[in-house]
PDB file of C-alpha atoms in Angstrom:
ATOM      1  CA  UNK A   1     104.615 135.608  63.371  1.00  0.00           C
ATOM      2  CA  UNK A   2     106.181 132.539  64.930  1.00  0.00           C
ATOM      3  CA  UNK A   3     104.128 129.445  65.238  1.00  0.00           C
ATOM      4  CA  UNK A   4     103.916 127.868  68.691  1.00  0.00           C
ATOM      5  CA  UNK A   5     103.069 124.216  69.130  1.00  0.00           C
ATOM      6  CA  UNK A   6     101.523 122.977  72.293  1.00  0.00           C
ATOM      7  CA  UNK A   7     101.612 119.260  72.965  1.00  0.00           C
ATOM      8  CA  UNK A   8      99.309 117.767  75.563  1.00  0.00           C
ATOM      9  CA  UNK A   9      98.127 114.323  76.437  1.00  0.00           C
ATOM     10  CA  UNK A  10      95.091 113.218  78.417  1.00  0.00           C
ATOM     11  CA  UNK A  11      97.398 112.642  81.396  1.00  0.00           C
ATOM     12  CA  UNK A  12      98.156 116.395  81.447  1.00  0.00           C
ATOM     13  CA  UNK A  13      94.546 117.177  82.291  1.00  0.00           C
ATOM     14  CA  UNK A  14      92.790 116.931  85.611  1.00  0.00           C
ATOM     15  CA  UNK A  15      90.693 113.765  85.849  1.00  0.00           C
ATOM     16  CA  UNK A  16      87.098 114.901  85.753  1.00  0.00           C
ATOM     17  CA  UNK A  17      83.862 113.090  85.043  1.00  0.00           C
ATOM     18  CA  UNK A  18      81.461 114.617  87.535  1.00  0.00           C
ATOM     19  CA  UNK A  19      78.540 114.760  85.090  1.00  0.00           C
ATOM     20  CA  UNK A  20      78.738 110.977  84.887  1.00  0.00           C
ATOM     21  CA  UNK A  21      77.242 110.950  88.377  1.00  0.00           C
ATOM     22  CA  UNK A  22      74.269 113.062  87.276  1.00  0.00           C
ATOM     23  CA  UNK A  23      73.624 110.636  84.425  1.00  0.00           C
ATOM     24  CA  UNK A  24      73.974 107.686  86.802  1.00  0.00           C
ATOM     25  CA  UNK A  25      71.513 109.314  89.185  1.00  0.00           C
ATOM     26  CA  UNK A  26      69.000 109.794  86.355  1.00  0.00           C
ATOM     27  CA  UNK A  27      69.448 106.145  85.348  1.00  0.00           C
ATOM     28  CA  UNK A  28      68.890 105.000  88.920  1.00  0.00           C
ATOM     29  CA  UNK A  29      65.695 107.052  89.108  1.00  0.00           C
ATOM     30  CA  UNK A  30      64.489 105.555  85.820  1.00  0.00           C
ATOM     31  CA  UNK A  31      65.118 101.984  86.957  1.00  0.00           C
ATOM     32  CA  UNK A  32      63.522 102.670  90.336  1.00  0.00           C
ATOM     33  CA  UNK A  33      60.428 104.287  88.820  1.00  0.00           C
ATOM     34  CA  UNK A  34      59.866 101.696  86.074  1.00  0.00           C
ATOM     35  CA  UNK A  35      61.188  98.467  87.597  1.00  0.00           C
ATOM     36  CA  UNK A  36      61.590  99.053  91.326  1.00  0.00           C
ATOM     37  CA  UNK A  37      64.407  99.199  93.859  1.00  0.00           C
ATOM     38  CA  UNK A  38      65.534  95.627  93.231  1.00  0.00           C
ATOM     39  CA  UNK A  39      66.292  96.493  89.584  1.00  0.00           C
ATOM     40  CA  UNK A  40      68.535  99.328  90.780  1.00  0.00           C
ATOM     41  CA  UNK A  41      70.415  96.976  93.081  1.00  0.00           C
ATOM     42  CA  UNK A  42      70.705  94.332  90.362  1.00  0.00           C
ATOM     43  CA  UNK A  43      72.095  96.852  87.864  1.00  0.00           C
ATOM     44  CA  UNK A  44      74.629  98.253  90.350  1.00  0.00           C
ATOM     45  CA  UNK A  45      75.635  94.748  91.421  1.00  0.00           C
ATOM     46  CA  UNK A  46      76.288  93.652  87.828  1.00  0.00           C
ATOM     47  CA  UNK A  47      78.159  96.863  87.033  1.00  0.00           C
ATOM     48  CA  UNK A  48      80.334  96.643  90.157  1.00  0.00           C
ATOM     49  CA  UNK A  49      81.171  92.978  89.627  1.00  0.00           C
ATOM     50  CA  UNK A  50      82.618  93.808  86.195  1.00  0.00           C
ATOM     51  CA  UNK A  51      84.053  97.286  86.757  1.00  0.00           C
ATOM     52  CA  UNK A  52      85.623  96.570  90.149  1.00  0.00           C
ATOM     53  CA  UNK A  53      86.715  92.995  89.426  1.00  0.00           C
ATOM     54  CA  UNK A  54      90.388  93.900  89.892  1.00  0.00           C
ATOM     55  CA  UNK A  55      89.604  95.460  93.277  1.00  0.00           C
ATOM     56  CA  UNK A  56      87.831  92.244  94.308  1.00  0.00           C
ATOM     57  CA  UNK A  57      90.818  90.183  93.155  1.00  0.00           C
ATOM     58  CA  UNK A  58      93.205  92.433  95.107  1.00  0.00           C
ATOM     59  CA  UNK A  59      90.977  92.223  98.179  1.00  0.00           C
ATOM     60  CA  UNK A  60      91.073  88.426  97.970  1.00  0.00           C
ATOM     61  CA  UNK A  61      94.832  88.222  97.538  1.00  0.00           C
ATOM     62  CA  UNK A  62      96.100  91.184  99.586  1.00  0.00           C
ATOM     63  CA  UNK A  63      93.362  91.735 102.140  1.00  0.00           C
ATOM     64  CA  UNK A  64      91.897  94.980 103.398  1.00  0.00           C
ATOM     65  CA  UNK A  65      95.022  96.991 102.596  1.00  0.00           C
ATOM     66  CA  UNK A  66      94.042  96.709  98.916  1.00  0.00           C
ATOM     67  CA  UNK A  67      90.643  98.214  99.680  1.00  0.00           C
ATOM     68  CA  UNK A  68      92.266 100.959 101.770  1.00  0.00           C
ATOM     69  CA  UNK A  69      94.475 101.903  98.813  1.00  0.00           C
ATOM     70  CA  UNK A  70      91.461 101.799  96.480  1.00  0.00           C
ATOM     71  CA  UNK A  71      89.440 104.249  98.590  1.00  0.00           C
ATOM     72  CA  UNK A  72      92.352 106.605  99.153  1.00  0.00           C
ATOM     73  CA  UNK A  73      93.034 106.720  95.401  1.00  0.00           C
ATOM     74  CA  UNK A  74      89.333 107.069  94.539  1.00  0.00           C
ATOM     75  CA  UNK A  75      88.701 110.015  96.847  1.00  0.00           C
ATOM     76  CA  UNK A  76      91.953 111.704  95.855  1.00  0.00           C
ATOM     77  CA  UNK A  77      90.868 111.516  92.195  1.00  0.00           C
ATOM     78  CA  UNK A  78      87.290 112.596  92.957  1.00  0.00           C
ATOM     79  CA  UNK A  79      88.422 115.457  95.198  1.00  0.00           C
ATOM     80  CA  UNK A  80      86.662 114.225  98.319  1.00  0.00           C
ATOM     81  CA  UNK A  81      87.688 114.068 101.940  1.00  0.00           C
ATOM     82  CA  UNK A  82      87.916 110.587 103.399  1.00  0.00           C
ATOM     83  CA  UNK A  83      89.379 109.086 106.562  1.00  0.00           C
ATOM     84  CA  UNK A  84      90.395 105.449 106.290  1.00  0.00           C
ATOM     85  CA  UNK A  85      91.245 103.412 109.376  1.00  0.00           C
ATOM     86  CA  UNK A  86      92.654  99.908 109.004  1.00  0.00           C
ATOM     87  CA  UNK A  87      93.449  97.165 111.466  1.00  0.00           C
ATOM     88  CA  UNK A  88      93.951  93.439 110.895  1.00  0.00           C
ATOM     89  CA  UNK A  89      90.305  92.492 110.385  1.00  0.00           C
ATOM     90  CA  UNK A  90      88.429  95.751 109.831  1.00  0.00           C
ATOM     91  CA  UNK A  91      88.524  98.779 107.559  1.00  0.00           C
ATOM     92  CA  UNK A  92      86.466 101.852 108.378  1.00  0.00           C
ATOM     93  CA  UNK A  93      85.892 104.415 105.614  1.00  0.00           C
ATOM     94  CA  UNK A  94      84.454 107.765 106.713  1.00  0.00           C
ATOM     95  CA  UNK A  95      83.450 110.116 103.902  1.00  0.00           C
ATOM     96  CA  UNK A  96      82.881 113.746 104.859  1.00  0.00           C
ATOM     97  CA  UNK A  97      80.672 114.460 101.830  1.00  0.00           C
ATOM     98  CA  UNK A  98      80.264 112.416  98.652  1.00  0.00           C
ATOM     99  CA  UNK A  99      81.893 114.347  95.779  1.00  0.00           C
ATOM    100  CA  UNK A 100      79.165 113.126  93.392  1.00  0.00           C
ATOM    101  CA  UNK A 101      76.296 114.279  95.630  1.00  0.00           C
ATOM    102  CA  UNK A 102      78.086 117.584  96.274  1.00  0.00           C
ATOM    103  CA  UNK A 103      78.469 118.154  92.518  1.00  0.00           C
ATOM    104  CA  UNK A 104      74.848 117.290  91.754  1.00  0.00           C
ATOM    105  CA  UNK A 105      73.454 119.511  94.516  1.00  0.00           C
ATOM    106  CA  UNK A 106      75.752 122.398  93.530  1.00  0.00           C
ATOM    107  CA  UNK A 107      74.507 122.167  89.936  1.00  0.00           C
ATOM    108  CA  UNK A 108      70.837 121.652  90.828  1.00  0.00           C
ATOM    109  CA  UNK A 109      70.809 118.134  89.423  1.00  0.00           C
ATOM    110  CA  UNK A 110      68.379 115.686  91.005  1.00  0.00           C
ATOM    111  CA  UNK A 111      69.900 113.103  93.320  1.00  0.00           C
ATOM    112  CA  UNK A 112      68.143 109.752  92.973  1.00  0.00           C
ATOM    113  CA  UNK A 113      66.168 108.490  95.938  1.00  0.00           C
ATOM    114  CA  UNK A 114      68.324 105.342  95.877  1.00  0.00           C
ATOM    115  CA  UNK A 115      71.671 106.997  95.131  1.00  0.00           C
ATOM    116  CA  UNK A 116      73.031 105.585  98.406  1.00  0.00           C
ATOM    117  CA  UNK A 117      72.888 102.152  96.779  1.00  0.00           C
ATOM    118  CA  UNK A 118      75.923 103.212  94.744  1.00  0.00           C
ATOM    119  CA  UNK A 119      77.772 102.825  98.029  1.00  0.00           C
ATOM    120  CA  UNK A 120      75.965  99.913  99.684  1.00  0.00           C
ATOM    121  CA  UNK A 121      75.439  97.622  96.695  1.00  0.00           C
ATOM    122  CA  UNK A 122      78.779  98.367  95.050  1.00  0.00           C
ATOM    123  CA  UNK A 123      80.691  97.629  98.272  1.00  0.00           C
ATOM    124  CA  UNK A 124      78.797  94.368  98.760  1.00  0.00           C
ATOM    125  CA  UNK A 125      79.570  93.354  95.174  1.00  0.00           C
ATOM    126  CA  UNK A 126      83.269  94.139  95.615  1.00  0.00           C
ATOM    127  CA  UNK A 127      83.370  91.865  98.686  1.00  0.00           C
ATOM    128  CA  UNK A 128      81.461  88.940  97.144  1.00  0.00           C
ATOM    129  CA  UNK A 129      83.606  85.829  96.968  1.00  0.00           C
ATOM    130  CA  UNK A 130      86.239  87.250  99.327  1.00  0.00           C
ATOM    131  CA  UNK A 131      86.810  86.611 103.036  1.00  0.00           C
ATOM    132  CA  UNK A 132      85.386  90.100 103.716  1.00  0.00           C
ATOM    133  CA  UNK A 133      81.951  91.703 103.988  1.00  0.00           C
ATOM    134  CA  UNK A 134      80.733  95.295 103.691  1.00  0.00           C
ATOM    135  CA  UNK A 135      78.312  97.252 105.829  1.00  0.00           C
ATOM    136  CA  UNK A 136      76.986 100.754 105.199  1.00  0.00           C
ATOM    137  CA  UNK A 137      76.845 101.922 108.798  1.00  0.00           C
ATOM    138  CA  UNK A 138      75.624 105.438 108.136  1.00  0.00           C
ATOM    139  CA  UNK A 139      74.546 107.413 105.051  1.00  0.00           C
ATOM    140  CA  UNK A 140      73.222 110.967 104.801  1.00  0.00           C
ATOM    141  CA  UNK A 141      71.082 111.423 101.685  1.00  0.00           C
ATOM    142  CA  UNK A 142      71.586 115.210 101.633  1.00  0.00           C
ATOM    143  CA  UNK A 143      75.392 115.160 101.529  1.00  0.00           C
ATOM    144  CA  UNK A 144      76.391 111.551 100.875  1.00  0.00           C
ATOM    145  CA  UNK A 145      78.370 111.624 104.130  1.00  0.00           C
ATOM    146  CA  UNK A 146      78.906 108.021 105.101  1.00  0.00           C
ATOM    147  CA  UNK A 147      80.555 105.504 107.353  1.00  0.00           C
ATOM    148  CA  UNK A 148      81.404 102.256 105.614  1.00  0.00           C
ATOM    149  CA  UNK A 149      82.727  99.209 107.401  1.00  0.00           C
ATOM    150  CA  UNK A 150      84.547  96.257 105.852  1.00  0.00           C
ATOM    151  CA  UNK A 151      85.336  93.294 108.047  1.00  0.00           C
ATOM    152  CA  UNK A 152      86.510  89.727 107.934  1.00  0.00           C
ATOM    153  CA  UNK A 153      83.618  87.283 107.737  1.00  0.00           C
ATOM    154  CA  UNK A 154      83.319  84.797 110.581  1.00  0.00           C
ATOM    155  CA  UNK A 155      84.815  81.423 109.713  1.00  0.00           C
ATOM    156  CA  UNK A 156      82.112  78.834 109.081  1.00  0.00           C
TER     157      UNK A 156
END
């Protein structure tokens, strides 16, 4: 019998980490229950500042186009449907259904009461120190459908 060798690298596989979101949701619930909503926001803020530091840097140097590219890449990887509209001073991100919420609901995993803060707080952290601000215009807790607005801060 001939021996066949199959060579694969991580890049050959579909990017998938959906159960991360279930673990994150459980962590958010724990923080909320034991330390309150502000602890959830503080944790997400600290995480986002470190994890998305390069996105913040790109936003500062390249403007909203960098954020547009970030969201398009993110939702392509996560398998979600997103519409991104950009003009000179505003970026509107419309998410049909959050891939993380969809995955958790499909698998009967609890979705944290404050799971929407993974959008609101993270976006605010990404914008901190840049000429831009973030606003969570709309968020549906059942599906994670959202409208997110990024805009140039008024000059002071």
